[in-house]
PDB file of C-alpha atoms in Angstrom:
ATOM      1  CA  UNK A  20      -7.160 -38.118   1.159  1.00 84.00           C
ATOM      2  CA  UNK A  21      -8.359 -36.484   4.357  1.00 87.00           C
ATOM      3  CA  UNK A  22      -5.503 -38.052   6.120  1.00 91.00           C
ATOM      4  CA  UNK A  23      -3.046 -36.287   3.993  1.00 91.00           C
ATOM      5  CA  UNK A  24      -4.285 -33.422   3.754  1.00 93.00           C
ATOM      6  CA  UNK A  25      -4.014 -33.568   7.875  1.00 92.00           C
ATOM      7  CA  UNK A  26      -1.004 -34.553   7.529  1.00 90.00           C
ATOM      8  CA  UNK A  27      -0.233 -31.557   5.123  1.00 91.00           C
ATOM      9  CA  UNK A  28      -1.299 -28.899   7.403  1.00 93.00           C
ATOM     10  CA  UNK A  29       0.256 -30.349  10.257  1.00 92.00           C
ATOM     11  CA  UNK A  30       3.585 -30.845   9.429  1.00 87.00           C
ATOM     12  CA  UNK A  31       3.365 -27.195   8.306  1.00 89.00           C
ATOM     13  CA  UNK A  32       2.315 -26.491  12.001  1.00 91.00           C
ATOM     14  CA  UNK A  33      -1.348 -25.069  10.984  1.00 93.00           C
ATOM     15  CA  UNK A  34      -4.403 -25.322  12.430  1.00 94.00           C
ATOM     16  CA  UNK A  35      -7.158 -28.090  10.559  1.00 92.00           C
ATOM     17  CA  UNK A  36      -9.961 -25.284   9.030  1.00 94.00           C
ATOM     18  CA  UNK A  37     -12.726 -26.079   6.912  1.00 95.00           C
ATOM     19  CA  UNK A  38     -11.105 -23.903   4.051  1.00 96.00           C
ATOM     20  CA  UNK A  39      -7.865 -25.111   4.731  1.00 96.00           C
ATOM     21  CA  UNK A  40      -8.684 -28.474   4.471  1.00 96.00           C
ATOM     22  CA  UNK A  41     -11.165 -27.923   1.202  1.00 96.00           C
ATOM     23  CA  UNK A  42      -8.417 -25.815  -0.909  1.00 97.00           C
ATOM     24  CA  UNK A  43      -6.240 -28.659  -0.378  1.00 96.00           C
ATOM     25  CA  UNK A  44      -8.342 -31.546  -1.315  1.00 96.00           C
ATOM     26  CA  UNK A  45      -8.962 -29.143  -4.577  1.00 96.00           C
ATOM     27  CA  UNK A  46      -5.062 -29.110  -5.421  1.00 94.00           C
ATOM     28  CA  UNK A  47      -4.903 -33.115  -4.817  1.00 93.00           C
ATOM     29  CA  UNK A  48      -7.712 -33.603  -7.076  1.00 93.00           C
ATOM     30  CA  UNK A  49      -6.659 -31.488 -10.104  1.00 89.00           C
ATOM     31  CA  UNK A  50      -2.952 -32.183 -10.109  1.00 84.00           C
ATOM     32  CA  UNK A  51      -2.174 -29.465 -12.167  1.00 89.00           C
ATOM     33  CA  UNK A  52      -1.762 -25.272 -11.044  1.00 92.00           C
ATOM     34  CA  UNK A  53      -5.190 -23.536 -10.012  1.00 93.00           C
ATOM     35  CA  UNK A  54      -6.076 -19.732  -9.903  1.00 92.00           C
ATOM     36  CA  UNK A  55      -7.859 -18.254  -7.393  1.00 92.00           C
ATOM     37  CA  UNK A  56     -11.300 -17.430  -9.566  1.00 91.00           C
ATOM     38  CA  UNK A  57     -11.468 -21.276 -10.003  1.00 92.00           C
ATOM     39  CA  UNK A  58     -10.938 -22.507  -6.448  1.00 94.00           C
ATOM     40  CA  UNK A  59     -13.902 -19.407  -5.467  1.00 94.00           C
ATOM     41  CA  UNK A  60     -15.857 -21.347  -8.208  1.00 94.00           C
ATOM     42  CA  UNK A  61     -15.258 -25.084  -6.931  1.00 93.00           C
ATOM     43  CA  UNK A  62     -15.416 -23.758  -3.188  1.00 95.00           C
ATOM     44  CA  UNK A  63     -18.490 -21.387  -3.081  1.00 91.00           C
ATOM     45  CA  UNK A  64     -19.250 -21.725   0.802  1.00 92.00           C
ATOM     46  CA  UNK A  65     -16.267 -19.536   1.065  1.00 95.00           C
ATOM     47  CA  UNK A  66     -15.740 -16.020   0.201  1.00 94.00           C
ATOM     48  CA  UNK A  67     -12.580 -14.815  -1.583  1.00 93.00           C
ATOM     49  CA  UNK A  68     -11.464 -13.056   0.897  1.00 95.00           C
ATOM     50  CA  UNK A  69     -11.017 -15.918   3.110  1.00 95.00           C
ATOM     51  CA  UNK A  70     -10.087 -17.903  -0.173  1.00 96.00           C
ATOM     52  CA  UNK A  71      -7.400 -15.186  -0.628  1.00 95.00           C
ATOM     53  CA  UNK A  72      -6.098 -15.330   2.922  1.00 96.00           C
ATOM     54  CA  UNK A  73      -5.836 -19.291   2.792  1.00 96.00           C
ATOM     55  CA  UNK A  74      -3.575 -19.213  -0.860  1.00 95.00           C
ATOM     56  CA  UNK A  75      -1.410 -16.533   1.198  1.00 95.00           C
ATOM     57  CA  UNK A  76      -1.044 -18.440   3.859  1.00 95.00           C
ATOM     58  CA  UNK A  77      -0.550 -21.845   2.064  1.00 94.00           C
ATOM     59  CA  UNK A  78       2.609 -19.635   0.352  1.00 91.00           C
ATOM     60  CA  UNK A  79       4.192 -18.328   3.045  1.00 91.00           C
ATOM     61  CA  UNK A  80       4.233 -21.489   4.587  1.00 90.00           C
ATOM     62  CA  UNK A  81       5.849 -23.159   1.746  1.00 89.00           C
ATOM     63  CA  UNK A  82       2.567 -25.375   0.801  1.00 92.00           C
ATOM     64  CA  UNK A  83       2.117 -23.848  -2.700  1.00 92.00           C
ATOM     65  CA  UNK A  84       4.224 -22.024  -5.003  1.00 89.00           C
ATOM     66  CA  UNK A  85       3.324 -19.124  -7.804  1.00 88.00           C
ATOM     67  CA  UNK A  86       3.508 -20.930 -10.786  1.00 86.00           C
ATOM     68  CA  UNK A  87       3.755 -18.134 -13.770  1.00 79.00           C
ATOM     69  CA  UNK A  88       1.114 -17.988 -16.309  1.00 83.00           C
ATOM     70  CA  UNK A  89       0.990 -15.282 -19.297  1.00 83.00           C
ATOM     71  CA  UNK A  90      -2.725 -14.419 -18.879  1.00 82.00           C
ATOM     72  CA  UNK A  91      -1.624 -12.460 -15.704  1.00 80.00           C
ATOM     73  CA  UNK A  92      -3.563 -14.643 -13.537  1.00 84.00           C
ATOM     74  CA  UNK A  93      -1.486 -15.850 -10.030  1.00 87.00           C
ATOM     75  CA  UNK A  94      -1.843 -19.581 -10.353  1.00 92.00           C
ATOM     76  CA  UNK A  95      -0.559 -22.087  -7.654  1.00 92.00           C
ATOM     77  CA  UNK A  96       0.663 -25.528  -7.210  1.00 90.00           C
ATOM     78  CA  UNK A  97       0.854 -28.157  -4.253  1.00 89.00           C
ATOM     79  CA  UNK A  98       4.823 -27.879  -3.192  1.00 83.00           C
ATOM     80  CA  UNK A  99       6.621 -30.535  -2.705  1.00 71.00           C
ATOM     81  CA  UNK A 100       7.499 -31.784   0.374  1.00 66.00           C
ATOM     82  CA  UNK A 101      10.926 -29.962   0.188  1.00 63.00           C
ATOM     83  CA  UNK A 102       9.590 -26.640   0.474  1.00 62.00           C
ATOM     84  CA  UNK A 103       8.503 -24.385   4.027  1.00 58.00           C
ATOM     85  CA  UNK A 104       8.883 -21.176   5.310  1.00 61.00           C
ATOM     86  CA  UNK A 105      12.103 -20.393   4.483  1.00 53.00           C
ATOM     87  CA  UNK A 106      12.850 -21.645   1.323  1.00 59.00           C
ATOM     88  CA  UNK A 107       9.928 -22.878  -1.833  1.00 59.00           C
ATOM     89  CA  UNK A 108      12.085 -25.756  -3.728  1.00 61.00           C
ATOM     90  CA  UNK A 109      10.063 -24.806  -7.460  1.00 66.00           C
ATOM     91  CA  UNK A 110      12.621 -24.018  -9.678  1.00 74.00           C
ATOM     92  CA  UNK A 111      11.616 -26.607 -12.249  1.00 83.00           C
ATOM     93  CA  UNK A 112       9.622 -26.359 -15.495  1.00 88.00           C
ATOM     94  CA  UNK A 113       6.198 -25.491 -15.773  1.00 90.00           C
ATOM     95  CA  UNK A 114       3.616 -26.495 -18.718  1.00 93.00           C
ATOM     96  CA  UNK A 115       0.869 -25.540 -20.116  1.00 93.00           C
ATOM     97  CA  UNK A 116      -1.443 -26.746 -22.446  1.00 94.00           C
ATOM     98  CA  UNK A 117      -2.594 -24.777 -25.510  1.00 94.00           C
ATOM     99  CA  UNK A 118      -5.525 -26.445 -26.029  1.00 94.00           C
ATOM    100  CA  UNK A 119      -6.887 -27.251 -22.452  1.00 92.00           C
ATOM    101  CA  UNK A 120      -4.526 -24.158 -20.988  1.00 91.00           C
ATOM    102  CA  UNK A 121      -3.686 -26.487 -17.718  1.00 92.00           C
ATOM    103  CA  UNK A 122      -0.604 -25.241 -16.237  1.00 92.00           C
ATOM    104  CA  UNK A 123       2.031 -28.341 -14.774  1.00 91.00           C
ATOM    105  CA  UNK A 124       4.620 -28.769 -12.327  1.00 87.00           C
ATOM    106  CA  UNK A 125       7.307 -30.884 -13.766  1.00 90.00           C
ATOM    107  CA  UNK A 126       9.284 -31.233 -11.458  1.00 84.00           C
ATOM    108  CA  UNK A 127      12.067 -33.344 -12.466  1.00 88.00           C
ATOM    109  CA  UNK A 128      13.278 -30.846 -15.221  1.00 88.00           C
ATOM    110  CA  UNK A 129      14.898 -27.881 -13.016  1.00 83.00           C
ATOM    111  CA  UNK A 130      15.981 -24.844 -14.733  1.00 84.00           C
ATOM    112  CA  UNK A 131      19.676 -24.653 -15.698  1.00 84.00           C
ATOM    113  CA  UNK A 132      21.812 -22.659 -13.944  1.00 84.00           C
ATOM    114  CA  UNK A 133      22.225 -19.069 -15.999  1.00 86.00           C
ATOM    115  CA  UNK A 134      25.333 -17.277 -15.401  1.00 91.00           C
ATOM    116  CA  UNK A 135      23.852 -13.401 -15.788  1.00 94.00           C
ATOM    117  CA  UNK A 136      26.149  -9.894 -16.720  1.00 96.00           C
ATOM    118  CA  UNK A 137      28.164  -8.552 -14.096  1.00 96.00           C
ATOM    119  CA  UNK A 138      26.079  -6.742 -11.678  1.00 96.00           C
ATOM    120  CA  UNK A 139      22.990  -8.924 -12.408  1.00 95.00           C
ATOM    121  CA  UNK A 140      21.598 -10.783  -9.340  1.00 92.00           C
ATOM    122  CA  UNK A 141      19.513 -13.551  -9.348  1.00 86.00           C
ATOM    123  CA  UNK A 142      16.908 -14.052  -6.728  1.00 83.00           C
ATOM    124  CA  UNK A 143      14.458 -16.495  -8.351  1.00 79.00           C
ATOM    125  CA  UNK A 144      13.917 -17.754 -12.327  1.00 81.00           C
ATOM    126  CA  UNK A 145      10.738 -19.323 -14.104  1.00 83.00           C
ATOM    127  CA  UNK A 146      10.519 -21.185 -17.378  1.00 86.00           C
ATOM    128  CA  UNK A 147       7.081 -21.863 -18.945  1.00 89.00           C
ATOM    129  CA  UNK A 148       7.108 -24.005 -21.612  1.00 92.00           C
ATOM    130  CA  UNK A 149       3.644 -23.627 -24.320  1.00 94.00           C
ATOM    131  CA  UNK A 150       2.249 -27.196 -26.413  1.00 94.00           C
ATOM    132  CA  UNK A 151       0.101 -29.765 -25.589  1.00 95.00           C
ATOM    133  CA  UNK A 152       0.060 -31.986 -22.613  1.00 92.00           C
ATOM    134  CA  UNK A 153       0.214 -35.671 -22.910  1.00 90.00           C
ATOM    135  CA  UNK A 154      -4.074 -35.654 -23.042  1.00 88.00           C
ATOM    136  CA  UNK A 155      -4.366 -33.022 -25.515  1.00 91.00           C
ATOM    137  CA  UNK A 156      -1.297 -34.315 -27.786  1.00 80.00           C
ATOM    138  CA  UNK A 157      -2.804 -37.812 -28.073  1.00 74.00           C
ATOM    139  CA  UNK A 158      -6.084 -36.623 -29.310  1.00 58.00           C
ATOM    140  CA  UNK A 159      -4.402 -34.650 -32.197  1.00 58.00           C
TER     141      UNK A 159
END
């Protein structure tokens, strides 16, 4: 893992930090979008400040994209390697579960192209789709 995560920040042209390399070896393990109250939880020899800065910086760099939630919570997601600087590649579907309320990237489901009124411009479009995930559907 540490080798990929090196490999993450580098090919994003960052420097190796401690929190760098921590908040990313937190997205590879959970697999699914994380807010920033549960990374300050998992990585409490940081503050959220420099929590905060990292996620911003991981965004702007095209490393994770805002995944929408309806609790109002910013959640984020490992991009793929498609994304940078100029352009995040994470117009797919997102899931989450009602019972375990883990938010997923899927993305080989990408939203349809919408033809909007005249006059309507489309920068950027999100679809969340609510039921259970594949762990929570089996067990009911």
């Amino acid at each position: 893992m540490q080798e990929q995560i090196a490999h993450i920040l580098k090919h994003h042209q960052l420097r190796v930090t401690a929190c760098r390399k921590q908040v990313i070896a937190v997205f590879l393990d959970k697999r699914h979008a994380i807010g920033h109250s549960e990374l300050e939880r998992q990585l409490a020899d940081f503050d959220r400040v420099t929590i905060y800065r990292t996620l911003n910086t991981f965004l702007e760099k095209g490393i994770v994209h805002q995944v929408p939630d309806d609790v109002g919570e910013a959640k984020y997601a490992l991009c793929s390697d498609d994304c940078d600087e100029h352009a995040h590649q994470d117009e797919h579907v997102h899931f989450k579960c009602l019972e375990c309320n883990k938010l997923t990237c899927i993305a080989e489901i990408a939203i349809p192209n919408l033809t909007l009124p005249k006059g309507y411009v489309m920068k950027h479009a999100t679809l969340l789709i609510k039921g259970l995930c594949e762990d929570c559907g089996i067990a009911n």
